[in-house]
Short mmCIF file of C-alpha atoms in Angstrom, two decimals:
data_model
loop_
_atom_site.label_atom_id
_atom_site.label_comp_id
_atom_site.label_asym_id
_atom_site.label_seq_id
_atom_site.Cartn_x
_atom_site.Cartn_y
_atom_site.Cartn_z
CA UNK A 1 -10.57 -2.82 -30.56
CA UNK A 2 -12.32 -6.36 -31.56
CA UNK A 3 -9.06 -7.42 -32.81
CA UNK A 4 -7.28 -6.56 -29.67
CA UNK A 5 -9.62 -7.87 -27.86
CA UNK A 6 -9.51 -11.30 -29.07
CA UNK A 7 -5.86 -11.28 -28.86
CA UNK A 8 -6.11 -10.76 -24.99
CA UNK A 9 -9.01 -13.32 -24.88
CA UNK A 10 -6.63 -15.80 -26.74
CA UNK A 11 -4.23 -16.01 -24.47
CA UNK A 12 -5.75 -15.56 -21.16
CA UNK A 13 -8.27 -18.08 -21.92
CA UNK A 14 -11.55 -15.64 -21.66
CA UNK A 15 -13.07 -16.11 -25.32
CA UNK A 16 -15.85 -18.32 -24.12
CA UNK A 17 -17.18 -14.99 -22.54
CA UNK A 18 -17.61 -13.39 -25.98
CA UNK A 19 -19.08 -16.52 -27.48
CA UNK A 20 -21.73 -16.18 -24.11
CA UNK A 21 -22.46 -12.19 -25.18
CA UNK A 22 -23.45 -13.39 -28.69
CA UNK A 23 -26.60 -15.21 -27.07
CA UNK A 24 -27.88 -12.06 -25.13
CA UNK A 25 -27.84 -9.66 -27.87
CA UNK A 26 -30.61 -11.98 -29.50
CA UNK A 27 -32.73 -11.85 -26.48
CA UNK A 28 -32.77 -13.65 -22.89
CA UNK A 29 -34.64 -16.67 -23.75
CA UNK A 30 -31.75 -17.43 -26.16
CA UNK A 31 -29.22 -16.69 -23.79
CA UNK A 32 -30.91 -19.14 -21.14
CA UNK A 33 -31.05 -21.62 -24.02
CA UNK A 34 -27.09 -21.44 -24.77
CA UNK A 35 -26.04 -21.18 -21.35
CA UNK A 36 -27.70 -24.72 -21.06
CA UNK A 37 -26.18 -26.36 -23.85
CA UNK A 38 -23.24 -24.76 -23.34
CA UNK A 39 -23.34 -25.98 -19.71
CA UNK A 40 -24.12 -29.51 -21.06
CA UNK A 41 -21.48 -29.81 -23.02
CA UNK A 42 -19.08 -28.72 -20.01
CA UNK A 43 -20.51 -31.33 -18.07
CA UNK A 44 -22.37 -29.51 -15.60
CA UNK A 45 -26.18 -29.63 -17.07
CA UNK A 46 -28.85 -27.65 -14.67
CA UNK A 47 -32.35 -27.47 -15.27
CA UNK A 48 -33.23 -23.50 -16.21
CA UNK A 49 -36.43 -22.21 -14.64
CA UNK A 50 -39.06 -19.39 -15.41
CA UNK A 51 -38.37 -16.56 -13.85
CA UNK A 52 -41.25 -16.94 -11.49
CA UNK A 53 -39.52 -19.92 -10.40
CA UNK A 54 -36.21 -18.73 -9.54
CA UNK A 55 -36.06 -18.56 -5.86
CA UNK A 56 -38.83 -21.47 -5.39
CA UNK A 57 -35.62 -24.25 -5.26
CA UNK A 58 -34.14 -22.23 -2.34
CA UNK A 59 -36.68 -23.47 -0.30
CA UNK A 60 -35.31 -27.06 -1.11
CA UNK A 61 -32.78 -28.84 0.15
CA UNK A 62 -30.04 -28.16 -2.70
CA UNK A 63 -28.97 -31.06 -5.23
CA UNK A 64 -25.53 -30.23 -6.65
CA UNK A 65 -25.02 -29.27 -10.47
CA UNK A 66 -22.13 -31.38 -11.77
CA UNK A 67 -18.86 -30.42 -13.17
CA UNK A 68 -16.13 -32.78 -14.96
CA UNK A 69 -15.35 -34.80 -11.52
CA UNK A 70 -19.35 -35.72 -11.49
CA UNK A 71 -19.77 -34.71 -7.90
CA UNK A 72 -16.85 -36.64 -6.35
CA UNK A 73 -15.79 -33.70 -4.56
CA UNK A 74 -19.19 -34.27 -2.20
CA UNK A 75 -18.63 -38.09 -2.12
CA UNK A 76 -15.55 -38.27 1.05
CA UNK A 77 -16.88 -38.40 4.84
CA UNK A 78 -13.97 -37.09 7.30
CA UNK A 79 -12.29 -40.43 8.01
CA UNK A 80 -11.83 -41.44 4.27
CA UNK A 81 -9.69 -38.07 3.92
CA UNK A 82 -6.01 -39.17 4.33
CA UNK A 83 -3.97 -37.40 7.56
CA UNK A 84 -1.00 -35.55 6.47
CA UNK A 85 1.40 -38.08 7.73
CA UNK A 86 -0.32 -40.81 5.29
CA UNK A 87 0.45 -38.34 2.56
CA UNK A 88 3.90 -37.85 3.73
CA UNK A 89 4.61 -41.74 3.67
CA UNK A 90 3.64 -42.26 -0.15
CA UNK A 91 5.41 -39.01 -1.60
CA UNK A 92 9.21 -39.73 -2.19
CA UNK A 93 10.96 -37.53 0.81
CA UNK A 94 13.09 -35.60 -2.11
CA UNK A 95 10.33 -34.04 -3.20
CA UNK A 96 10.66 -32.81 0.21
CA UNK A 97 14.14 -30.93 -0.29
CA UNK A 98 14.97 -27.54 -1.91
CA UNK A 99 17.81 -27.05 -3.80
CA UNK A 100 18.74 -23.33 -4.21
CA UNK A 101 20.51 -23.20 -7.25
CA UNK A 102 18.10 -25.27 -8.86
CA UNK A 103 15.53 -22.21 -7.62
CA UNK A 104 17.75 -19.84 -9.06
CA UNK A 105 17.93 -21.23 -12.69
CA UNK A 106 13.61 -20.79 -12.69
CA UNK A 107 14.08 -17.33 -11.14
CA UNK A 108 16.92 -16.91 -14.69
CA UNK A 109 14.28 -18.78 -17.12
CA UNK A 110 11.03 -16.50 -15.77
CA UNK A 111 13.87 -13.19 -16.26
CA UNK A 112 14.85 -14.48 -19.50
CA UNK A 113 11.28 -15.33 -21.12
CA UNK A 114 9.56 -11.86 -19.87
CA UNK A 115 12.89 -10.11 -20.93
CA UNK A 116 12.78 -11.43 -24.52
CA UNK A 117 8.47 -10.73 -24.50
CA UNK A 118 9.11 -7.56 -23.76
CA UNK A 119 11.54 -6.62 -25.87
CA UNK A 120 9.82 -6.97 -28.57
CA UNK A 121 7.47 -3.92 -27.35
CA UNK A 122 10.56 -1.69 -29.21
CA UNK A 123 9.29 -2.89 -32.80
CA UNK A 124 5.94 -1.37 -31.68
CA UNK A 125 5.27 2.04 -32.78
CA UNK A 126 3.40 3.89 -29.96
CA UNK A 127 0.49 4.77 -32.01
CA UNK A 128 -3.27 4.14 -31.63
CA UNK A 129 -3.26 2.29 -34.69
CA UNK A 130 -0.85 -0.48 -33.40
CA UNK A 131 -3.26 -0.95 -30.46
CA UNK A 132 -3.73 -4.94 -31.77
CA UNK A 133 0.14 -5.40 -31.53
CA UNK A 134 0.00 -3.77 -27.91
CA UNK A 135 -2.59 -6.13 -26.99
CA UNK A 136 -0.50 -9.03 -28.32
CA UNK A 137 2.46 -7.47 -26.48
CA UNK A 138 0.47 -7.49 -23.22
CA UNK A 139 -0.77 -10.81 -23.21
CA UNK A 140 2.95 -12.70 -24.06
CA UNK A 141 4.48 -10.21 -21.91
CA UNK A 142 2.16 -10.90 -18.56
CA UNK A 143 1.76 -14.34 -19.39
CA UNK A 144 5.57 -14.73 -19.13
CA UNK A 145 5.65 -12.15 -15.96
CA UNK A 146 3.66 -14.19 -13.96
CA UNK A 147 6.40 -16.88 -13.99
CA UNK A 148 8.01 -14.41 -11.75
CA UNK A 149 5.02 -14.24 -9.78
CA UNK A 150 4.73 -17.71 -9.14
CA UNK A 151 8.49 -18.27 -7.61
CA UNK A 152 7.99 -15.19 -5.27
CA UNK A 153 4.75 -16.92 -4.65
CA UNK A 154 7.13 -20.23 -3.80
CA UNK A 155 9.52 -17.72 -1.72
CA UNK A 156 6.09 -16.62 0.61
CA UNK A 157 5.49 -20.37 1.20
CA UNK A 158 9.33 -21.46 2.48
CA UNK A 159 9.90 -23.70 -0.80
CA UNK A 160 12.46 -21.59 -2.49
CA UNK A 161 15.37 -22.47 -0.38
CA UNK A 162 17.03 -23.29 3.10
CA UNK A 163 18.53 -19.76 3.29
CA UNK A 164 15.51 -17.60 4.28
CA UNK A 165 17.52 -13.89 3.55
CA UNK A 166 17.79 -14.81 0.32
CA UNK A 167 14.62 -16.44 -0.15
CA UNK A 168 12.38 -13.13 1.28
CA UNK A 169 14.93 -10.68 -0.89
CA UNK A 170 13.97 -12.96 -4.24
CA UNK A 171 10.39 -13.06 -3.17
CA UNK A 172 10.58 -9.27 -1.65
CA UNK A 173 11.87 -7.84 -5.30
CA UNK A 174 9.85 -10.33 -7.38
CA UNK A 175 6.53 -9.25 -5.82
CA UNK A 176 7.40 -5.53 -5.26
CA UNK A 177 8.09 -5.42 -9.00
CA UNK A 178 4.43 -6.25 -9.58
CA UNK A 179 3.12 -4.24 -7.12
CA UNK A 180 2.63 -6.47 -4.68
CA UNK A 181 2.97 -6.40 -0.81
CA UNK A 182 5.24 -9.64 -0.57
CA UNK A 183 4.87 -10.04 3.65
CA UNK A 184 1.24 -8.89 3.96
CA UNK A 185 0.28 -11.15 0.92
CA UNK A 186 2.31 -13.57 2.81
CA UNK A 187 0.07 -13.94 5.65
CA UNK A 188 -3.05 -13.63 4.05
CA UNK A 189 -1.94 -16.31 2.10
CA UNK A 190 -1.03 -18.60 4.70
CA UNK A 191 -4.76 -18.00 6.24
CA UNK A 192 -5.90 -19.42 3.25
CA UNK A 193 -3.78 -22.40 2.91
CA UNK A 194 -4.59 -23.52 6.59
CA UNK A 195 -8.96 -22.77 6.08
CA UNK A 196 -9.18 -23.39 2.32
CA UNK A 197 -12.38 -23.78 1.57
CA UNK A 198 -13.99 -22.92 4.93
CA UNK A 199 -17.46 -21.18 4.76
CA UNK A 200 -16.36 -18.42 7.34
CA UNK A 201 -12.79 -18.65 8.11
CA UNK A 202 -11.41 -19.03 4.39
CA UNK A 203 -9.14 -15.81 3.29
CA UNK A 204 -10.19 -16.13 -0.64
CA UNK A 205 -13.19 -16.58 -3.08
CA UNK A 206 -15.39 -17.08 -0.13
CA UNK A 207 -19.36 -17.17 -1.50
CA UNK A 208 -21.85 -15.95 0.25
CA UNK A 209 -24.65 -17.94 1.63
CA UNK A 210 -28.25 -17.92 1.11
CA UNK A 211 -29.80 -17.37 4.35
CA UNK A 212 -26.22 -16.79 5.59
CA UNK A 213 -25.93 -16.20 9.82
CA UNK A 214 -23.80 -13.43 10.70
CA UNK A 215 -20.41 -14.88 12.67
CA UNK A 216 -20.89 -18.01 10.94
CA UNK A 217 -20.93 -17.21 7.29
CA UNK A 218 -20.93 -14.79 4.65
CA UNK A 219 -24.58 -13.33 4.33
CA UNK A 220 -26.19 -11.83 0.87
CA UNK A 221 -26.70 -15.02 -1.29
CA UNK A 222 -30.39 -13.62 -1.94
CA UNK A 223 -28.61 -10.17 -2.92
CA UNK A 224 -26.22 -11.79 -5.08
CA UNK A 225 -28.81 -14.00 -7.13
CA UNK A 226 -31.19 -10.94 -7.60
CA UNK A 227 -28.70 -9.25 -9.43
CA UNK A 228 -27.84 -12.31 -11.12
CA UNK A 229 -31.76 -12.97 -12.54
CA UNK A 230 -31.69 -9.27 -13.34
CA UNK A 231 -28.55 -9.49 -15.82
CA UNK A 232 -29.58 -12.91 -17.10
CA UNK A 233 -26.86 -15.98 -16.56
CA UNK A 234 -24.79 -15.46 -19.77
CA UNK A 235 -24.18 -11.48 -19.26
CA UNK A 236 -23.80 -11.98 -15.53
CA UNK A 237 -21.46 -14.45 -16.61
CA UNK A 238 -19.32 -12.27 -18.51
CA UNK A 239 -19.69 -9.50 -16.16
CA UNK A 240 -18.53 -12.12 -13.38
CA UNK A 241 -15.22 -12.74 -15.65
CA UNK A 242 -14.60 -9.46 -16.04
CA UNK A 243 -14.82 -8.11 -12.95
CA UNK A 244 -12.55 -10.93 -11.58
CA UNK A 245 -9.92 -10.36 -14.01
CA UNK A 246 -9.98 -7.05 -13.60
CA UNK A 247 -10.62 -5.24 -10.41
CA UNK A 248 -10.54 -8.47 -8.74
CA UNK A 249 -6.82 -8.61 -7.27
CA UNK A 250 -6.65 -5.14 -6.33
CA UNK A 251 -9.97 -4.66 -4.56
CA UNK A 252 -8.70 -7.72 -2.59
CA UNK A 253 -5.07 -6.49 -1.78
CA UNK A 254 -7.24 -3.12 -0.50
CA UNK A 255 -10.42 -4.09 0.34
CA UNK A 256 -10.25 -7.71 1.40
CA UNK A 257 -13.03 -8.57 -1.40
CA UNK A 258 -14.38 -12.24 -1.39
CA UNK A 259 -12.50 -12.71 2.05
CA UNK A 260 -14.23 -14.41 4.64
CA UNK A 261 -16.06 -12.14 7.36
CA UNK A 262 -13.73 -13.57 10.35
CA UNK A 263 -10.98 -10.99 9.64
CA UNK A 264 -13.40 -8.13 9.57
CA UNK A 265 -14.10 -6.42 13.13
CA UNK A 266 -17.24 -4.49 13.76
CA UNK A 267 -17.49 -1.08 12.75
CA UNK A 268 -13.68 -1.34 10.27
CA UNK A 269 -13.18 -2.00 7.02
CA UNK A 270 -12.36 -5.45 5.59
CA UNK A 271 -8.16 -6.07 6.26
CA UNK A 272 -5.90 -4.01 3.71
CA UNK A 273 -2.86 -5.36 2.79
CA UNK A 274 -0.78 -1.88 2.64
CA UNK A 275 -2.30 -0.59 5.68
CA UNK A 276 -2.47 -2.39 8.96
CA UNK A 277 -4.24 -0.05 10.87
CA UNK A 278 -7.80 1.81 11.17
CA UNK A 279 -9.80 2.07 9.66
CA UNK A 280 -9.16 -0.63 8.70
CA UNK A 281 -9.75 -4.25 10.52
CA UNK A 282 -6.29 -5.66 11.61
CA UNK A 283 -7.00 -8.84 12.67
CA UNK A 284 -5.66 -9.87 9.81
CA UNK A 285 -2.47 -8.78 11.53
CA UNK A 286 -1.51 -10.27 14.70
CA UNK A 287 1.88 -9.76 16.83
CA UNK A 288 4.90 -8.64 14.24
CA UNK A 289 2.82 -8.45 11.19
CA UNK A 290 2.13 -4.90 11.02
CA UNK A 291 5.66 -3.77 10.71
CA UNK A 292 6.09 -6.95 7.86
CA UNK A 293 3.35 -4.98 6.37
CA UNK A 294 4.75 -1.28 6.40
CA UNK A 295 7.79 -2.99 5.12
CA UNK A 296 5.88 -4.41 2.22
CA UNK A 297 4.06 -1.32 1.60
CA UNK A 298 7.38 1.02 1.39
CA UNK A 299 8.38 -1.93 -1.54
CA UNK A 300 5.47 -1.46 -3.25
CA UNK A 301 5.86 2.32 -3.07
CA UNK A 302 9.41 2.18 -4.18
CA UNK A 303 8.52 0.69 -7.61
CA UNK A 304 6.09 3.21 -7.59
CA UNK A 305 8.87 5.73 -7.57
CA UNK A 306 10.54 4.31 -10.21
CA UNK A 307 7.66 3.91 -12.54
CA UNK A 308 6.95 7.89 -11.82
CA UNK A 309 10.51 8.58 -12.57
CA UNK A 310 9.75 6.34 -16.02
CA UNK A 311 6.67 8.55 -16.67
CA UNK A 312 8.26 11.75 -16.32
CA UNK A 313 10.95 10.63 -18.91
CA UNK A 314 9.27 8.86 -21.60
CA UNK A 315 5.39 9.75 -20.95
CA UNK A 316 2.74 7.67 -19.15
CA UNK A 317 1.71 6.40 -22.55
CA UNK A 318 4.70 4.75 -22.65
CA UNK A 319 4.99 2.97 -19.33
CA UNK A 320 1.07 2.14 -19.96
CA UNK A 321 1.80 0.50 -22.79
CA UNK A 322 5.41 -1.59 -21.96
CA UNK A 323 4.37 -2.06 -18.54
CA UNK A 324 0.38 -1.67 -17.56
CA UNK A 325 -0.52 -4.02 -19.90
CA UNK A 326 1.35 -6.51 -19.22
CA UNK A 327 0.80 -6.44 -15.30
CA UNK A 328 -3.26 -6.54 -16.20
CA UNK A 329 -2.86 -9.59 -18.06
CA UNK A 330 -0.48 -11.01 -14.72
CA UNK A 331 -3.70 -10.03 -12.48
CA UNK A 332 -5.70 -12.08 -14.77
CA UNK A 333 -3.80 -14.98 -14.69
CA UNK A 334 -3.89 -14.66 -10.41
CA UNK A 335 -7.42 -14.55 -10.72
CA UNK A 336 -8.04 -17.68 -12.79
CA UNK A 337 -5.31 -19.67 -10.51
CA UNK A 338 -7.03 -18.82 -7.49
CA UNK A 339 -10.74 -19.35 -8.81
CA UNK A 340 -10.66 -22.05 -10.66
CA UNK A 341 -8.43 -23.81 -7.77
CA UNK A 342 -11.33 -24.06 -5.48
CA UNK A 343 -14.33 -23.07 -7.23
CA UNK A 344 -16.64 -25.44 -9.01
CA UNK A 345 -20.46 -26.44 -9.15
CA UNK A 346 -19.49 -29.56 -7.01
CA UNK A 347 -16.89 -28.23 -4.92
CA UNK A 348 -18.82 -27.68 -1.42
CA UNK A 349 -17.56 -25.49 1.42
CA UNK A 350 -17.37 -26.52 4.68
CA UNK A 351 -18.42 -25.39 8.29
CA UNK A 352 -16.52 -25.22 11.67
CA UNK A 353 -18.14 -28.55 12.56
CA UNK A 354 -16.94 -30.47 9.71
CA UNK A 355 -13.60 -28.71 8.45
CA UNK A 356 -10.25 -29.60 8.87
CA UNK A 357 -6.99 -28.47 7.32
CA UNK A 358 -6.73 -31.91 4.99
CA UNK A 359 -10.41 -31.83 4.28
CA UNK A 360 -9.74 -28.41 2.83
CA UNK A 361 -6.67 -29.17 0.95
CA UNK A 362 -7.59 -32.22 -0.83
CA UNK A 363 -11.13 -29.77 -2.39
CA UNK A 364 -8.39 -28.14 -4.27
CA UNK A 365 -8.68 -28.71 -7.51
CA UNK A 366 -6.15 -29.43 -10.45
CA UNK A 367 -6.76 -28.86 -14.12
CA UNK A 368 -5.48 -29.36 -17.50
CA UNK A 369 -3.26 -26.38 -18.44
CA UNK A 370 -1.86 -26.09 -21.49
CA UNK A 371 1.98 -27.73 -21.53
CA UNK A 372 3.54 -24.15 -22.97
CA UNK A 373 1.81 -22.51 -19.37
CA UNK A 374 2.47 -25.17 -17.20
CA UNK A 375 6.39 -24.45 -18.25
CA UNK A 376 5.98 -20.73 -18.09
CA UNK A 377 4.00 -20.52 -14.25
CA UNK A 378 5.72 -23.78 -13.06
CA UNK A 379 2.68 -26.09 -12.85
CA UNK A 380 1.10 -24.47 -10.21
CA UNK A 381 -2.15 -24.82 -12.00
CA UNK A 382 -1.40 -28.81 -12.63
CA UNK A 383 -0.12 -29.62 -9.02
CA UNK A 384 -1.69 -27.38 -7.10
CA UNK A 385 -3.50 -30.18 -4.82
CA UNK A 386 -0.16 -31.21 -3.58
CA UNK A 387 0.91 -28.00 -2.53
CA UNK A 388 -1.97 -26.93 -0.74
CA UNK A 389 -1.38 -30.36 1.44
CA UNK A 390 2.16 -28.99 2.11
CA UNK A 391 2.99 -25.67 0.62
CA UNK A 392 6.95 -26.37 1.27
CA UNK A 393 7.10 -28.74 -1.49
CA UNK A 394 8.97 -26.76 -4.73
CA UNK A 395 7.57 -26.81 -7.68
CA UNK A 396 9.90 -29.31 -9.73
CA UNK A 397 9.24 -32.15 -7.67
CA UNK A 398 5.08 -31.25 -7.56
CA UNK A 399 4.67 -33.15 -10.50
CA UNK A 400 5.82 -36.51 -8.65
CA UNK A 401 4.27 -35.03 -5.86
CA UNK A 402 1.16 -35.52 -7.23
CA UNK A 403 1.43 -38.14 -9.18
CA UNK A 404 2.39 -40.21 -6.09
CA UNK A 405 -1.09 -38.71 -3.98
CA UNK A 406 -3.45 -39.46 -7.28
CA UNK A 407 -2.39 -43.13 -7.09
CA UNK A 408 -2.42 -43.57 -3.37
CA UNK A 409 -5.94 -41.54 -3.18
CA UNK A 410 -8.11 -41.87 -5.98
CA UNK A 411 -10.95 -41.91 -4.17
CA UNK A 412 -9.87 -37.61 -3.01
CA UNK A 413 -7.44 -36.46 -5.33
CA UNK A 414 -9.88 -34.04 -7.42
CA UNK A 415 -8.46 -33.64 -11.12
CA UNK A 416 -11.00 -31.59 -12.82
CA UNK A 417 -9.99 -32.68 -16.93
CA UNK A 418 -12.63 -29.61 -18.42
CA UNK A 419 -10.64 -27.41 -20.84
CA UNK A 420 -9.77 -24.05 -18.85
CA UNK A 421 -11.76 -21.60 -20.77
CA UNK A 422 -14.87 -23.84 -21.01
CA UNK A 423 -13.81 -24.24 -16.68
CA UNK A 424 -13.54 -20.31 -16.45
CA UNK A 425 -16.74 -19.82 -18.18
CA UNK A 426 -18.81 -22.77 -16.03
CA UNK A 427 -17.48 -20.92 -12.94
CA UNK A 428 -18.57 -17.45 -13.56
CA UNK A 429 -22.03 -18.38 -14.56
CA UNK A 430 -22.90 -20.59 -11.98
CA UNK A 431 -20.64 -20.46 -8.74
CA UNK A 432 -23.10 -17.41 -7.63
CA UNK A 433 -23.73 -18.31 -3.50
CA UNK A 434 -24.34 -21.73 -1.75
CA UNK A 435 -26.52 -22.86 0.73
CA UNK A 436 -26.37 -25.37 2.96
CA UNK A 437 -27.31 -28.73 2.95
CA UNK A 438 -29.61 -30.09 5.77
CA UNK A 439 -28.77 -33.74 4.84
CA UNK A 440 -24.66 -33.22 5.11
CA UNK A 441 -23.59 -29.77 6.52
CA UNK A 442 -22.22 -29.04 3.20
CA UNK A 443 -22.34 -25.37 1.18
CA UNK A 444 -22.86 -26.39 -2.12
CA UNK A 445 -23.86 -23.56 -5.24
CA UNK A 446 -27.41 -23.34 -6.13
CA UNK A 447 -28.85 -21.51 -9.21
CA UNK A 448 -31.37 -18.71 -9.11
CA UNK A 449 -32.60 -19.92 -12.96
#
């Protein structure tokens, strides 16, 4: 199990959570101890307090913790974030045009790559023995699959191609093959594009807020740091990571978890992305969408069928192993995309009063992914700033994309150049809740240590 373990944790970038576990088994004052050092040396030092302590800096106006970009993420007022149009007129307008064929080839390379991954699952005997070599299965196999997700991910966003029945059926069949509704993910995703990084109205990884006001922001930051002293910041760390990794995509395609509290109506569930009715809140949902969501439910249940038919030839072991494992490792990789994108100890939120759609998109963040993943998921961890300022950009021309907005914006392009897993790890302990800041309107995180 420790050796399949690690393999997982290898390739999904999660061993810094086992290195964390280490210092709690010898006691919490250790743990506190490594979680500072090994803060420190991921360039986001905080001061750890007694326990007595913890809440007493709540009462304070918060000073941010500091990640790799040393707080330049809180630096820009409103007028020194460029306008869309400014951004248009430095990025070359081909980067601007899709090219179909072109699409197609990544679709063929992201077939090709999984195909050959998880082939390789017939060498491996279906015994508990060769659990190791299933965990090594899993993690090529869904880090190759989520190549796949990323282009139907491109197809949602318009930046597959010009012919849009062909773009939805690539994007339709891509996403329905790993279980996920393509149209209702569609528009959820779009919410969070246009109020990334809003305190209230942001659709993903929304924190709550200490002393949070109902209809305004997320309350329970108190409830979330109580737990957090309980567990101690390195297991509450790990427990963070896996959770997210986990559970985290599905409770959000079926709960709405970490959404913001907008799209919730009184007395209904939080918006589910298979089901656009009660009791469930569906103002997630307006006009056509609830029929673009039945539609991407009955896809979702369709490969559903055909994995039953799968089990009820060759045994659910079997379709666990060749195919469960693989789609838990794609979840992961979702998960650490869409965290680490707009998460970080000096990455603030913003309010009504002070957001606006390019205010949002330039506190996305990109990071240093390894140059085998950035091939296999199409950069989307490396250029993910551009897209977010327009989404219809495709992939292979991001990279100039970006290039061309760090040099004409320096001053709030956010490149974020800690290694992933140390990133990952930084994240989970500390991005607990925010709390406003009385001297700029800003939600920034604050530590109950």
């Amino acid at each position: 199990a420790e050796n399949s373990m690690q393999c997982i944790l290898l390739v999904t970038l999660l061993w810094a959570s086992c290195d964390a576990l280490q210092g709690v088994t010898r006691g919490p004052s250790h743990a506190r101890s490594w979680l500072r050092a090994r803060s420190c040396r991921s360039g986001s030092c905080f001061a750890v307090a007694s326990p007595s302590r913890q809440f007493a800096q709540l009462e304070e106006s918060p000073a941010p913790m500091f990640s790799g970009l040393q707080g330049k993420a809180l630096l820009p007022d409103a007028d020194e974030v460029p306008t869309k149009a400014q951004v248009r007129a430095v990025v070359p307008d081909h980067c601007y045009k899709r090219n179909t064929l072109r699409s197609v080839g990544y679709v063929a390379q992201s077939l090709i790559v999984t195909a050959a991954c998880a082939a390789t699952g017939l060498l491996i005997p279906l015994k508990a023995t060769a659990m190791p070599l299933w965990a090594l299965y899993a993690a090529f196999t869904g880090t190759a699959a989520m190549g796949m997700w990323v282009i139907a991910h491109e197809c949602g966003h318009g930046a597959f191609s010009d012919n849009r029945r062909l773009q939805d059926f690539v994007g339709f069949v891509l996403h329905s093959v790993l279980l996920v509704p393509y149209f209702s993910w569609q528009r959820s995703h779009a919410v969070h594009h246009a109020r990334t990084n809003h305190i209230y109205e942001g659709e993903t990884h929304v924190p709550s807020v200490v002393g949070g006001r109902a209809g305004f922001e997320t309350p329970g930051g108190e409830g979330e740091f109580a737990i957090a002293a309980r567990m101690g910041g390195a297991l509450h760390g790990a427990y963070q990571i896996f959770g997210h990794l986990t559970i985290g995509w599905p409770t959000y395609l079926l709960f709405g978890l970490t959404g913001g509290g907008k799209y919730v109506q009184e007395g209904k569930l939080p918006s589910n992305h298979f089901w656009p009715n009660g009791p469930f809140s569906n103002a997630m949902w307006p006009s056509s969408w609830p029929s673009k969501v039945l539609q991407s439910t009955a896809g979702v249940a369709g490969m559903l069928g055909l994995l039953s038919i799968w089990v009820a030839k060759a045994g659910l072991s079997t379709v666990l192993a060749f195919y469960g494992g693989p789609l838990l490792v794609v979840n992961a990789w979702l998960i650490i995309y869409t965290w680490l994108q707009h998460t970080d100890v000096d990455v603030p939120h913003l309010g009504a009063d002070r957001f606006t759609y390019m205010r949002g998109a330039f506190l996305t963040i990109d990071r240093p992914y390894p140059p085998l993943i950035d091939w296999l998921h199409h950069r989307i961890g490396t250029t993910h700033v551009a897209h977010h300022i327009d989404c219809t950009i495709p992939h292979y021309h991001a990279e100039e994309a970006t290039r061309a907005i760090a040099a004409a914006f320096p001053k709030v392009y956010l490149f974020e150049p800690t290694p992933v897993h140390r990133a990952l790890w930084r994240v989970a302990c500390n991005c607990i809740a925010v709390k406003r800041r009385d001297s700029d309107g800003k939600y920034v995180f604050v530590q109950p240590w």
